[in-house]
Short mmCIF file of C-alpha atoms in Angstrom, two decimals:
data_model
loop_
_atom_site.label_atom_id
_atom_site.label_comp_id
_atom_site.label_asym_id
_atom_site.label_seq_id
_atom_site.Cartn_x
_atom_site.Cartn_y
_atom_site.Cartn_z
CA MET Z 1 -14.89 97.43 9.10
CA THR Z 2 -17.50 97.06 11.86
CA ARG Z 3 -20.36 99.48 11.92
CA GLN Z 4 -22.28 101.04 14.33
CA ALA Z 5 -26.09 101.82 14.40
CA PRO Z 6 -26.50 105.19 14.17
CA HIS Z 7 -27.13 107.59 17.53
CA SER Z 8 -28.58 110.72 15.96
CA LEU Z 9 -32.55 111.58 13.94
CA PRO Z 10 -30.21 112.85 10.90
CA GLU Z 11 -27.79 109.90 10.93
CA TRP Z 12 -31.18 107.65 10.91
CA GLU Z 13 -32.51 109.69 8.25
CA ASN Z 14 -29.41 109.17 6.17
CA LEU Z 15 -29.47 105.63 6.95
CA ILE Z 16 -33.14 105.23 6.12
CA LYS Z 17 -32.82 107.57 2.64
CA TYR Z 18 -29.47 104.95 2.23
CA ALA Z 19 -31.35 102.50 2.40
CA LEU Z 20 -34.15 103.18 -0.12
CA ALA Z 21 -32.09 104.03 -2.74
CA VAL Z 22 -30.83 100.11 -2.63
CA TRP Z 23 -34.08 99.19 -2.34
CA THR Z 24 -34.23 97.81 -5.31
CA VAL Z 25 -30.82 97.56 -6.46
CA GLY Z 26 -29.12 95.30 -3.92
CA ALA Z 27 -27.10 95.73 -1.01
CA ASP Z 28 -23.40 94.76 -0.61
CA ASP Z 29 -21.66 92.79 2.61
CA ALA Z 30 -20.51 96.52 3.62
CA ASN Z 31 -24.15 97.32 3.63
CA PRO Z 32 -24.81 99.62 6.48
CA LEU Z 33 -27.93 99.09 7.84
CA VAL Z 34 -25.82 95.48 9.10
CA SER Z 35 -25.14 96.96 11.94
CA LEU Z 36 -29.35 97.64 13.11
CA SER Z 37 -30.95 94.41 15.47
CA ALA Z 38 -33.72 94.83 13.20
CA VAL Z 39 -32.15 93.94 9.97
CA ARG Z 40 -30.18 91.07 12.20
CA GLU Z 41 -32.99 89.08 13.64
CA ARG Z 42 -34.43 89.13 9.56
CA MET Z 43 -31.03 87.55 8.02
CA LYS Z 44 -32.27 83.81 10.42
CA SER Z 45 -33.82 82.80 6.95
CA ARG Z 46 -32.98 85.51 4.75
CA ASN Z 47 -29.68 86.17 3.11
CA LEU Z 48 -28.77 90.66 3.34
CA HIS Z 49 -30.58 92.39 0.97
CA ALA Z 50 -33.54 90.36 1.31
CA ALA Z 51 -33.50 90.97 5.13
CA ILE Z 52 -33.55 95.36 4.55
CA ASN Z 53 -36.36 94.76 2.07
CA GLN Z 54 -38.31 93.16 4.64
CA LEU Z 55 -37.46 95.87 6.84
CA LEU Z 56 -38.64 98.28 4.68
CA GLU Z 57 -41.64 96.81 4.15
CA ASP Z 58 -42.73 96.29 8.22
CA ALA Z 59 -42.16 99.65 8.48
CA LEU Z 60 -43.89 101.03 5.52
CA LEU Z 61 -46.74 99.14 6.77
CA LEU Z 62 -46.98 100.17 9.95
CA LEU Z 63 -46.25 104.30 8.24
CA ALA Z 64 -49.55 102.62 6.16
CA GLU Z 65 -51.81 102.28 8.99
CA ARG Z 66 -50.48 106.19 10.46
CA SER Z 67 -50.45 108.19 6.85
CA PRO Z 68 -51.32 106.18 3.90
CA LYS Z 69 -50.28 109.09 1.71
CA TYR Z 70 -46.80 109.44 3.22
CA ALA Z 71 -46.35 104.93 2.69
CA GLN Z 72 -47.26 105.81 -1.06
CA LEU Z 73 -44.91 108.26 -2.01
CA LEU Z 74 -42.07 106.35 -0.85
CA ARG Z 75 -43.17 103.67 -2.88
CA LEU Z 76 -43.35 105.72 -5.53
CA ARG Z 77 -40.73 107.32 -5.39
CA PHE Z 78 -37.98 104.48 -4.11
CA ARG Z 79 -39.62 101.14 -5.33
CA ASP Z 80 -41.03 102.66 -8.57
CA LYS Z 81 -38.64 104.86 -9.52
CA GLU Z 82 -41.12 106.80 -10.19
CA LEU Z 83 -40.36 110.58 -11.01
CA VAL Z 84 -42.01 113.55 -9.02
CA ARG Z 85 -44.06 114.75 -11.47
CA VAL Z 86 -45.45 111.75 -12.45
CA VAL Z 87 -46.11 110.54 -8.78
CA ALA Z 88 -47.74 114.59 -8.52
CA ASN Z 89 -50.01 113.71 -11.10
CA LYS Z 90 -50.79 110.04 -9.32
CA LEU Z 91 -51.43 111.92 -6.23
CA SER Z 92 -53.19 115.25 -6.86
CA LEU Z 93 -50.73 117.27 -5.63
CA ALA Z 94 -48.34 120.32 -6.72
CA GLU Z 95 -44.89 119.34 -7.46
CA SER Z 96 -43.26 121.69 -5.07
CA SER Z 97 -45.95 119.59 -2.50
CA ILE Z 98 -44.09 116.45 -3.30
CA TYR Z 99 -40.49 117.37 -2.24
CA ARG Z 100 -42.72 118.86 1.27
CA MET Z 101 -44.19 115.63 1.97
CA GLN Z 102 -41.90 113.50 0.23
CA ARG Z 103 -39.14 115.08 3.30
CA ASP Z 104 -41.81 114.36 6.65
CA ALA Z 105 -42.87 110.74 4.86
CA LEU Z 106 -39.30 110.22 4.90
CA GLN Z 107 -38.85 111.90 9.11
CA ALA Z 108 -42.00 109.25 10.07
CA LEU Z 109 -40.58 106.11 8.34
CA THR Z 110 -37.07 106.66 10.41
CA GLU Z 111 -38.87 107.33 13.54
CA ILE Z 112 -40.77 103.97 12.83
CA VAL Z 113 -37.52 102.14 11.89
CA MET Z 114 -36.00 103.53 15.41
CA GLU Z 115 -39.07 102.64 17.31
CA MET Z 116 -38.33 98.38 15.39
CA GLU Z 117 -35.19 99.04 16.08
CA SER Z 118 -35.76 99.46 20.03
CA SER Z 119 -37.95 96.50 20.07
CA ALA Z 120 -35.22 94.64 18.13
CA ARG Z 121 -31.92 95.63 20.16
CA ARG Z 122 -34.24 94.53 23.77
CA GLY Z 123 -34.72 90.84 21.53
CA MET Z 124 -31.49 90.68 20.32
CA ILE Z 125 -29.40 91.64 23.99
CA GLY Z 126 -32.74 88.50 25.72
CA SER Z 127 -31.27 86.09 22.61
CA PHE Z 128 -27.97 86.41 23.24
CA GLU Z 129 -28.44 86.21 26.71
CA SER Z 130 -29.86 83.27 26.04
CA ARG Z 131 -27.09 81.71 24.57
CA LEU Z 132 -25.19 81.53 28.03
CA GLU Z 133 -25.21 79.34 30.95
CA PRO Z 134 -26.28 80.63 34.14
CA PRO Z 135 -23.65 82.31 35.93
CA THR Z 136 -22.84 80.03 39.19
CA TYR Z 137 -21.18 83.07 40.39
CA PHE Z 138 -22.27 86.92 42.49
CA ASP Z 139 -19.20 89.39 41.75
CA LEU Z 140 -16.12 88.83 40.65
CA VAL Z 141 -12.85 89.45 41.80
CA GLY Z 142 -9.80 90.72 41.12
CA VAL Z 143 -10.99 90.51 36.77
CA ASP Z 144 -11.79 94.99 36.15
CA ALA Z 145 -7.85 95.00 34.29
CA HIS Z 146 -8.67 91.44 32.55
CA LEU Z 147 -12.58 92.46 31.74
CA THR Z 148 -11.25 96.40 30.27
CA LYS Z 149 -8.80 94.35 27.87
CA LEU Z 150 -9.69 92.30 26.33
CA ALA Z 151 -13.40 94.50 25.73
CA GLU Z 152 -11.01 96.75 24.40
CA VAL Z 153 -9.18 93.58 21.45
CA LEU Z 154 -12.28 92.37 21.11
CA SER Z 155 -14.55 95.27 20.20
CA ALA Z 156 -11.87 96.79 18.39
CA ASP Z 157 -11.66 96.60 14.35
CA GLY Z 158 -9.11 95.09 12.91
CA PRO Z 159 -6.58 92.03 14.25
CA PRO Z 160 -6.73 89.82 16.42
CA TRP Z 161 -9.40 87.69 14.49
CA ILE Z 162 -9.07 84.60 17.45
CA LEU Z 163 -8.16 84.86 21.33
CA ALA Z 164 -7.31 82.92 24.10
CA ILE Z 165 -7.43 82.67 27.87
CA GLU Z 166 -5.15 80.16 29.00
CA GLY Z 167 -4.83 79.44 32.56
CA MET Z 168 -4.58 76.70 34.41
CA GLY Z 169 -8.16 74.67 35.87
CA GLY Z 170 -10.29 76.50 38.34
CA ILE Z 171 -8.02 79.95 38.25
CA GLY Z 172 -11.77 81.30 36.42
CA LYS Z 173 -11.66 81.20 32.83
CA THR Z 174 -15.16 80.79 32.09
CA ALA Z 175 -16.13 82.99 34.37
CA LEU Z 176 -14.13 85.23 33.23
CA ALA Z 177 -15.49 84.87 29.35
CA ASP Z 178 -19.53 84.81 30.95
CA ALA Z 179 -18.76 88.39 32.72
CA LEU Z 180 -16.72 90.10 29.33
CA ILE Z 181 -19.43 88.49 26.61
CA ARG Z 182 -22.62 90.24 28.98
CA ARG Z 183 -20.09 93.16 29.14
CA LEU Z 184 -20.49 93.50 25.47
CA ILE Z 185 -24.05 92.67 24.95
CA HIS Z 186 -24.68 95.21 26.26
CA GLN Z 187 -22.11 98.16 25.30
CA THR Z 188 -21.73 97.27 21.81
CA ASN Z 189 -24.36 96.39 18.79
CA GLN Z 190 -22.02 96.11 16.47
CA TYR Z 191 -21.52 92.29 16.64
CA GLY Z 192 -23.57 88.74 17.19
CA PHE Z 193 -23.25 86.01 19.96
CA ALA Z 194 -22.83 83.29 20.21
CA TRP Z 195 -21.01 81.04 22.93
CA THR Z 196 -20.24 77.06 23.07
CA THR Z 197 -18.42 74.83 25.55
CA ALA Z 198 -17.25 71.70 24.99
CA ARG Z 199 -16.77 70.91 28.51
CA GLN Z 200 -16.15 67.51 29.15
CA ASP Z 201 -14.90 66.28 31.80
CA SER Z 202 -10.84 64.84 32.56
CA GLY Z 203 -8.27 63.15 34.93
CA ILE Z 204 -7.14 65.22 37.99
CA GLY Z 205 -4.88 62.30 38.06
CA ALA Z 206 -3.51 62.79 35.04
CA GLY Z 207 -3.43 66.41 36.09
CA LEU Z 208 -6.00 67.98 35.02
CA GLN Z 209 -4.93 67.35 31.21
CA GLY Z 210 -5.62 63.49 31.16
CA ALA Z 211 -7.82 61.83 28.06
CA THR Z 212 -11.75 63.01 27.85
CA ALA Z 213 -14.02 59.74 28.69
CA PHE Z 214 -15.51 61.02 25.65
CA GLN Z 215 -14.52 64.85 23.89
CA LEU Z 216 -16.56 66.65 20.98
CA SER Z 217 -14.85 67.53 17.09
CA THR Z 218 -15.08 70.11 15.45
CA ASN Z 219 -18.41 69.35 13.49
CA ASP Z 220 -19.55 68.90 17.07
CA ILE Z 221 -18.49 72.54 17.70
CA ILE Z 222 -19.54 73.82 13.60
CA LEU Z 223 -23.25 72.12 14.15
CA SER Z 224 -24.06 73.49 17.92
CA LEU Z 225 -23.04 76.96 16.39
CA VAL Z 226 -25.58 76.49 13.54
CA ASN Z 227 -27.70 74.95 15.81
CA GLN Z 228 -27.58 77.96 18.22
CA LEU Z 229 -27.57 80.80 15.01
CA TRP Z 230 -29.89 79.01 12.65
CA GLY Z 231 -32.87 77.94 15.89
CA ASP Z 232 -35.94 76.15 14.14
CA THR Z 233 -35.68 78.08 11.56
CA THR Z 234 -36.71 76.49 7.97
CA GLY Z 235 -33.55 75.92 5.69
CA ARG Z 236 -31.21 75.20 8.65
CA PRO Z 237 -28.18 73.32 7.58
CA SER Z 238 -27.91 69.87 8.87
CA SER Z 239 -24.76 68.02 7.17
CA PRO Z 240 -20.87 69.31 8.75
CA SER Z 241 -19.92 70.85 5.12
CA GLU Z 242 -23.39 72.18 5.06
CA ALA Z 243 -23.18 73.68 8.49
CA LEU Z 244 -19.59 75.40 7.17
CA HIS Z 245 -20.38 76.83 4.29
CA ALA Z 246 -23.67 78.86 6.44
CA LEU Z 247 -21.97 79.76 9.17
CA GLU Z 248 -19.01 81.28 6.83
CA TYR Z 249 -21.41 83.64 4.78
CA LYS Z 250 -23.25 83.97 8.12
CA LEU Z 251 -20.04 85.42 10.28
CA LYS Z 252 -18.58 87.21 7.17
CA THR Z 253 -21.74 88.73 6.80
CA ILE Z 254 -22.88 90.29 10.48
CA PRO Z 255 -19.15 90.02 12.96
CA HIS Z 256 -20.25 87.30 15.63
CA ILE Z 257 -17.59 86.98 18.83
CA VAL Z 258 -17.87 83.50 18.97
CA VAL Z 259 -16.76 81.90 22.93
CA ILE Z 260 -15.76 78.65 22.43
CA ASP Z 261 -15.33 77.59 26.38
CA ASN Z 262 -13.21 74.55 27.60
CA LEU Z 263 -11.18 74.68 24.24
CA GLU Z 264 -8.74 71.54 25.55
CA THR Z 265 -11.53 68.98 25.62
CA ILE Z 266 -11.72 69.01 21.79
CA SER Z 267 -10.63 65.97 19.81
CA ASP Z 268 -9.06 67.45 17.31
CA VAL Z 269 -8.03 71.46 17.86
CA GLU Z 270 -5.69 70.91 14.80
CA THR Z 271 -9.14 70.78 12.55
CA LEU Z 272 -10.25 73.33 14.72
CA LEU Z 273 -8.22 75.95 14.22
CA PRO Z 274 -8.18 76.88 10.68
CA ALA Z 275 -11.63 76.36 10.40
CA LEU Z 276 -12.34 79.17 12.81
CA ARG Z 277 -9.28 81.46 10.64
CA ARG Z 278 -10.99 80.44 8.07
CA LEU Z 279 -15.16 81.61 9.74
CA ALA Z 280 -13.55 84.90 10.50
CA ARG Z 281 -12.62 88.19 9.89
CA PRO Z 282 -14.63 90.47 10.84
CA SER Z 283 -15.76 87.99 13.61
CA LYS Z 284 -13.68 87.20 16.58
CA PHE Z 285 -13.45 84.05 18.48
CA LEU Z 286 -12.81 83.86 22.52
CA LEU Z 287 -12.04 80.59 23.37
CA THR Z 288 -10.85 79.42 26.79
CA SER Z 289 -8.17 76.92 27.48
CA ARG Z 290 -6.18 74.91 30.36
CA GLN Z 291 -3.52 73.88 27.42
CA SER Z 292 -1.22 76.36 26.23
CA LEU Z 293 -1.24 77.54 22.94
CA PHE Z 294 2.02 79.51 21.90
CA ALA Z 295 2.72 77.64 19.00
CA GLU Z 296 -0.37 79.63 17.00
CA THR Z 297 1.14 82.96 16.12
CA ASP Z 298 -2.08 84.72 15.14
CA VAL Z 299 -3.70 83.82 18.51
CA TYR Z 300 -3.34 86.85 21.11
CA HIS Z 301 -2.37 84.89 23.65
CA TYR Z 302 -3.82 86.06 27.16
CA PRO Z 303 -2.42 84.35 30.95
CA LEU Z 304 -4.76 84.46 33.68
CA PRO Z 305 -2.57 85.19 36.42
CA PRO Z 306 -4.09 83.70 39.77
CA LEU Z 307 -5.76 86.69 42.41
CA SER Z 308 -2.82 89.10 44.09
CA GLN Z 309 -3.28 88.40 47.68
CA LYS Z 310 -5.47 91.51 48.43
CA ASP Z 311 -8.15 89.54 45.93
CA SER Z 312 -7.83 86.17 47.42
CA ILE Z 313 -8.35 87.50 51.07
CA ALA Z 314 -11.24 89.72 49.50
CA LEU Z 315 -12.58 86.82 47.57
CA VAL Z 316 -13.02 84.69 51.16
CA ARG Z 317 -14.25 87.99 52.81
CA GLN Z 318 -17.19 87.95 50.17
CA GLU Z 319 -17.66 84.76 49.84
CA ALA Z 320 -17.83 84.39 53.78
CA GLN Z 321 -20.36 86.90 54.04
CA ASN Z 322 -22.46 85.69 51.08
CA GLU Z 323 -22.80 82.55 53.57
CA ASN Z 324 -22.81 83.72 56.25
CA LEU Z 325 -19.45 82.36 57.66
CA THR Z 326 -19.58 85.45 60.33
CA GLU Z 327 -16.31 84.74 62.18
CA ILE Z 328 -14.61 84.19 58.86
CA PHE Z 329 -15.48 87.31 57.66
CA GLN Z 330 -14.02 88.47 60.82
CA LEU Z 331 -10.94 87.72 61.10
CA PRO Z 332 -8.01 90.35 60.26
CA ASP Z 333 -6.56 89.69 56.99
CA THR Z 334 -2.95 88.18 58.62
CA GLU Z 335 -5.47 85.35 59.46
CA LEU Z 336 -6.38 85.53 56.19
CA ALA Z 337 -3.85 85.79 54.46
CA GLN Z 338 -2.95 81.87 56.03
CA ILE Z 339 -5.31 80.44 53.25
CA PHE Z 340 -3.65 82.26 50.33
CA GLU Z 341 -0.33 81.23 51.63
CA VAL Z 342 -1.68 77.28 51.66
CA VAL Z 343 -3.46 76.88 48.87
CA GLY Z 344 -2.34 80.63 46.59
CA GLY Z 345 -4.76 82.98 44.51
CA ASN Z 346 -6.66 80.35 42.83
CA PRO Z 347 -10.53 81.01 43.35
CA LEU Z 348 -12.25 77.22 43.31
CA ALA Z 349 -9.56 76.75 46.01
CA LEU Z 350 -10.41 79.15 47.81
CA LEU Z 351 -13.85 78.87 47.43
CA LEU Z 352 -13.13 75.38 48.40
CA VAL Z 353 -11.74 75.66 51.36
CA VAL Z 354 -14.52 78.35 52.96
CA GLY Z 355 -16.84 75.93 52.52
CA GLN Z 356 -14.95 73.40 54.33
CA CYS Z 357 -15.28 75.81 57.44
CA HIS Z 358 -19.28 75.46 58.15
CA PHE Z 359 -18.22 72.40 59.80
CA ARG Z 360 -14.79 72.16 60.67
CA PRO Z 361 -12.78 75.24 62.19
CA LEU Z 362 -10.28 76.90 59.88
CA PRO Z 363 -7.42 76.60 61.75
CA ALA Z 364 -7.81 72.56 61.64
CA VAL Z 365 -8.59 72.82 57.99
CA LEU Z 366 -5.42 75.10 57.32
CA ALA Z 367 -2.90 72.59 59.03
CA ASP Z 368 -4.65 69.32 57.12
CA LEU Z 369 -3.30 71.89 53.99
CA LEU Z 370 -0.33 72.29 55.07
CA GLU Z 371 1.31 69.16 54.29
CA ALA Z 372 0.31 69.99 50.46
CA ARG Z 373 1.79 73.78 50.68
CA GLY Z 374 4.03 73.46 47.44
CA TYR Z 375 1.93 70.44 45.03
CA ARG Z 376 1.50 70.91 41.76
CA THR Z 377 -1.60 72.69 40.75
CA GLU Z 378 -3.08 69.26 40.09
CA ARG Z 379 -2.23 67.60 43.46
CA LEU Z 380 -3.07 70.22 45.43
CA TYR Z 381 -7.44 69.57 44.06
CA ALA Z 382 -6.63 65.82 45.08
CA HIS Z 383 -5.31 67.28 48.38
CA ILE Z 384 -8.89 69.34 48.81
CA TYR Z 385 -11.07 66.84 47.75
CA ARG Z 386 -9.73 64.46 49.61
CA LYS Z 387 -10.22 66.43 53.44
CA ILE Z 388 -13.88 66.89 52.36
CA TRP Z 389 -14.81 63.33 50.77
CA GLU Z 390 -13.45 62.58 54.15
CA ASN Z 391 -15.77 64.20 56.31
CA LEU Z 392 -19.03 63.67 53.91
CA ASP Z 393 -21.68 61.16 54.78
CA ASP Z 394 -22.52 57.98 53.41
CA LEU Z 395 -25.31 59.74 51.56
CA SER Z 396 -24.12 62.89 50.96
CA ARG Z 397 -21.26 60.52 48.84
CA ASP Z 398 -23.78 58.84 46.65
CA VAL Z 399 -25.38 62.32 45.53
CA LEU Z 400 -22.15 63.47 44.80
CA MET Z 401 -20.92 61.15 42.64
CA ALA Z 402 -24.57 61.17 41.24
CA MET Z 403 -23.91 64.28 39.89
CA GLN Z 404 -21.46 63.15 37.52
CA LEU Z 405 -24.20 62.50 35.32
CA THR Z 406 -25.91 65.80 35.03
CA PRO Z 407 -24.84 68.04 32.04
CA PRO Z 408 -21.83 70.88 32.33
CA LYS Z 409 -25.28 73.05 32.65
CA GLY Z 410 -26.74 71.23 35.24
CA GLU Z 411 -29.97 69.01 36.16
CA ASP Z 412 -33.48 69.81 38.14
CA GLN Z 413 -33.63 68.18 41.16
CA ASP Z 414 -36.22 65.56 39.44
CA PHE Z 415 -33.28 64.26 37.49
CA ILE Z 416 -31.19 63.62 40.67
CA VAL Z 417 -33.45 61.95 43.10
CA GLY Z 418 -33.93 60.01 39.55
CA VAL Z 419 -30.28 58.71 39.41
CA THR Z 420 -29.77 58.52 42.68
CA GLY Z 421 -32.64 56.31 43.65
CA LEU Z 422 -33.48 58.14 47.51
CA GLY Z 423 -36.39 60.62 48.43
CA ALA Z 424 -37.08 64.05 47.60
CA GLU Z 425 -35.82 65.28 50.81
CA ASP Z 426 -32.66 63.10 51.63
CA VAL Z 427 -31.27 64.46 48.23
CA MET Z 428 -32.23 68.48 48.68
CA ASP Z 429 -30.65 67.70 51.78
CA ARG Z 430 -27.62 66.68 50.70
CA ILE Z 431 -27.78 69.13 48.20
CA ASP Z 432 -27.90 72.08 50.24
CA LYS Z 433 -24.74 71.17 52.18
CA LEU Z 434 -22.78 70.29 49.20
CA MET Z 435 -23.94 74.14 48.09
CA VAL Z 436 -22.45 74.93 51.21
CA LEU Z 437 -18.52 73.63 50.73
CA ASN Z 438 -18.81 74.80 47.31
CA LEU Z 439 -18.84 71.08 45.88
CA VAL Z 440 -22.59 71.74 43.58
CA ASP Z 441 -23.43 74.99 42.53
CA CYS Z 442 -27.18 76.57 41.49
CA THR Z 443 -28.55 78.10 38.87
CA ARG Z 444 -31.87 79.16 38.35
CA ASP Z 445 -33.24 79.37 35.12
CA LYS Z 446 -36.28 81.50 34.81
CA HIS Z 447 -38.29 79.60 37.38
CA LEU Z 448 -36.07 75.98 37.26
CA TYR Z 449 -33.07 75.22 39.27
CA ARG Z 450 -30.28 73.10 38.07
CA TYR Z 451 -27.25 71.80 39.75
CA SER Z 452 -23.89 71.15 38.63
CA ILE Z 453 -20.31 70.98 39.23
CA HIS Z 454 -17.02 72.29 38.41
CA SER Z 455 -14.99 70.29 35.99
CA LEU Z 456 -12.49 69.76 38.46
CA THR Z 457 -14.91 68.23 40.62
CA ARG Z 458 -15.82 66.16 37.72
CA SER Z 459 -12.78 64.82 37.25
CA PHE Z 460 -12.67 64.41 41.27
CA LEU Z 461 -15.77 61.85 40.70
CA HIS Z 462 -14.55 60.61 37.99
CA THR Z 463 -10.70 58.80 39.39
CA GLN Z 464 -9.84 59.81 42.84
CA ALA Z 465 -13.35 59.51 44.50
CA MET Z 466 -14.02 55.72 42.11
CA GLN Z 467 -10.64 54.94 43.64
CA TRP Z 468 -11.61 55.66 47.07
CA LEU Z 469 -14.80 53.77 46.74
CA ASN Z 470 -12.94 50.76 45.80
CA GLU Z 471 -10.86 50.36 47.59
CA SER Z 472 -13.30 50.85 50.96
CA LEU Z 473 -15.02 47.70 49.29
CA PRO Z 474 -14.49 43.96 51.47
#
């Protein structure tokens, strides 16, 4: 059963008393102190008992700076297990004074640990958030009910241990998972968090499920998680077998919520799922996948539906406002509903349509798409991308094609300039245009701007765009 950190001062005092009581005895994996961020940050290179002992030592050192006798008394009573009369003799105090001093010392130590926990909690939140990719969205539309439900399921004690957000490409699975984890990071301290992505490119022409140019394996995923959770600490396991054993101990000792994004691009899912079952309990896994896992009976399936017409209109209006497309933002719902009628409630498709309105009137964009109405998702995307491609100048096409070489998390301006061979000004002019068209995303990581493309855009470039370029050659 997972435990929350204490809230009131009496709860904290009881927790510190427990920690002192097991100081020299040892702590089992059910120890209530495992919920403390201050303990977890000391477990990177230690087991649970050693981490708790280190926390006590660190707190007592701080206490010794403020009140040396308090620290000495607690060490004698709880580490050395000395009787009250022995401690009284060593400190030249009456036995009755020892009881009063011990009570005051415990309160002082508790306040120090609370300060340490507050600082550790802030650092832990920052550490968890650094494991996520910078978000490519501003405000998500139509996800409140999904966030509430998934947060309830993930934060509850007990099963399900493996959850899967499933849905078509571009439906917003990754964005939903990201928003969910960011919410939970701030709402609960009973879990640690980790995120790894298997995002690669697949062929639109193969129905968005086609073979990938390169696929990650279960071992790749395990090693990625170990690198994330251990960082550069000494003793980090390196081989897959060592990594799996070490990861199992950590995830069994400290409950985590682990996200594996883009499950469909992992080469050996049939091997990964048994490994996740071994690593789960009390930790949980959240998967995102274009492919359904209904054959897996112990997976909690969460199919992500398209946006409703109301939410689709709200998304279009929000994007138009963000992009200063006043004429689109001011259109009545009846006219914006035409976009929904043509492309449905797929967020990426809606954003691509809005992006085209910077250069073409909405009626013209919709007229081109009318022939795609009723297409399966992959054909609809291919149609939308082709219409955008046909209206790009040659330099914009070159820059967009070069974006295939960027990793999923994106690259900076210098990288794109280097791979295109174009001048920085030309590259950034085209990047700005491609961002307006929602073909390129920009995320800011401190002072570094990274430019990336959606996995479906990557798929389009890998298959359709390359084919059209070859067809245009003399």
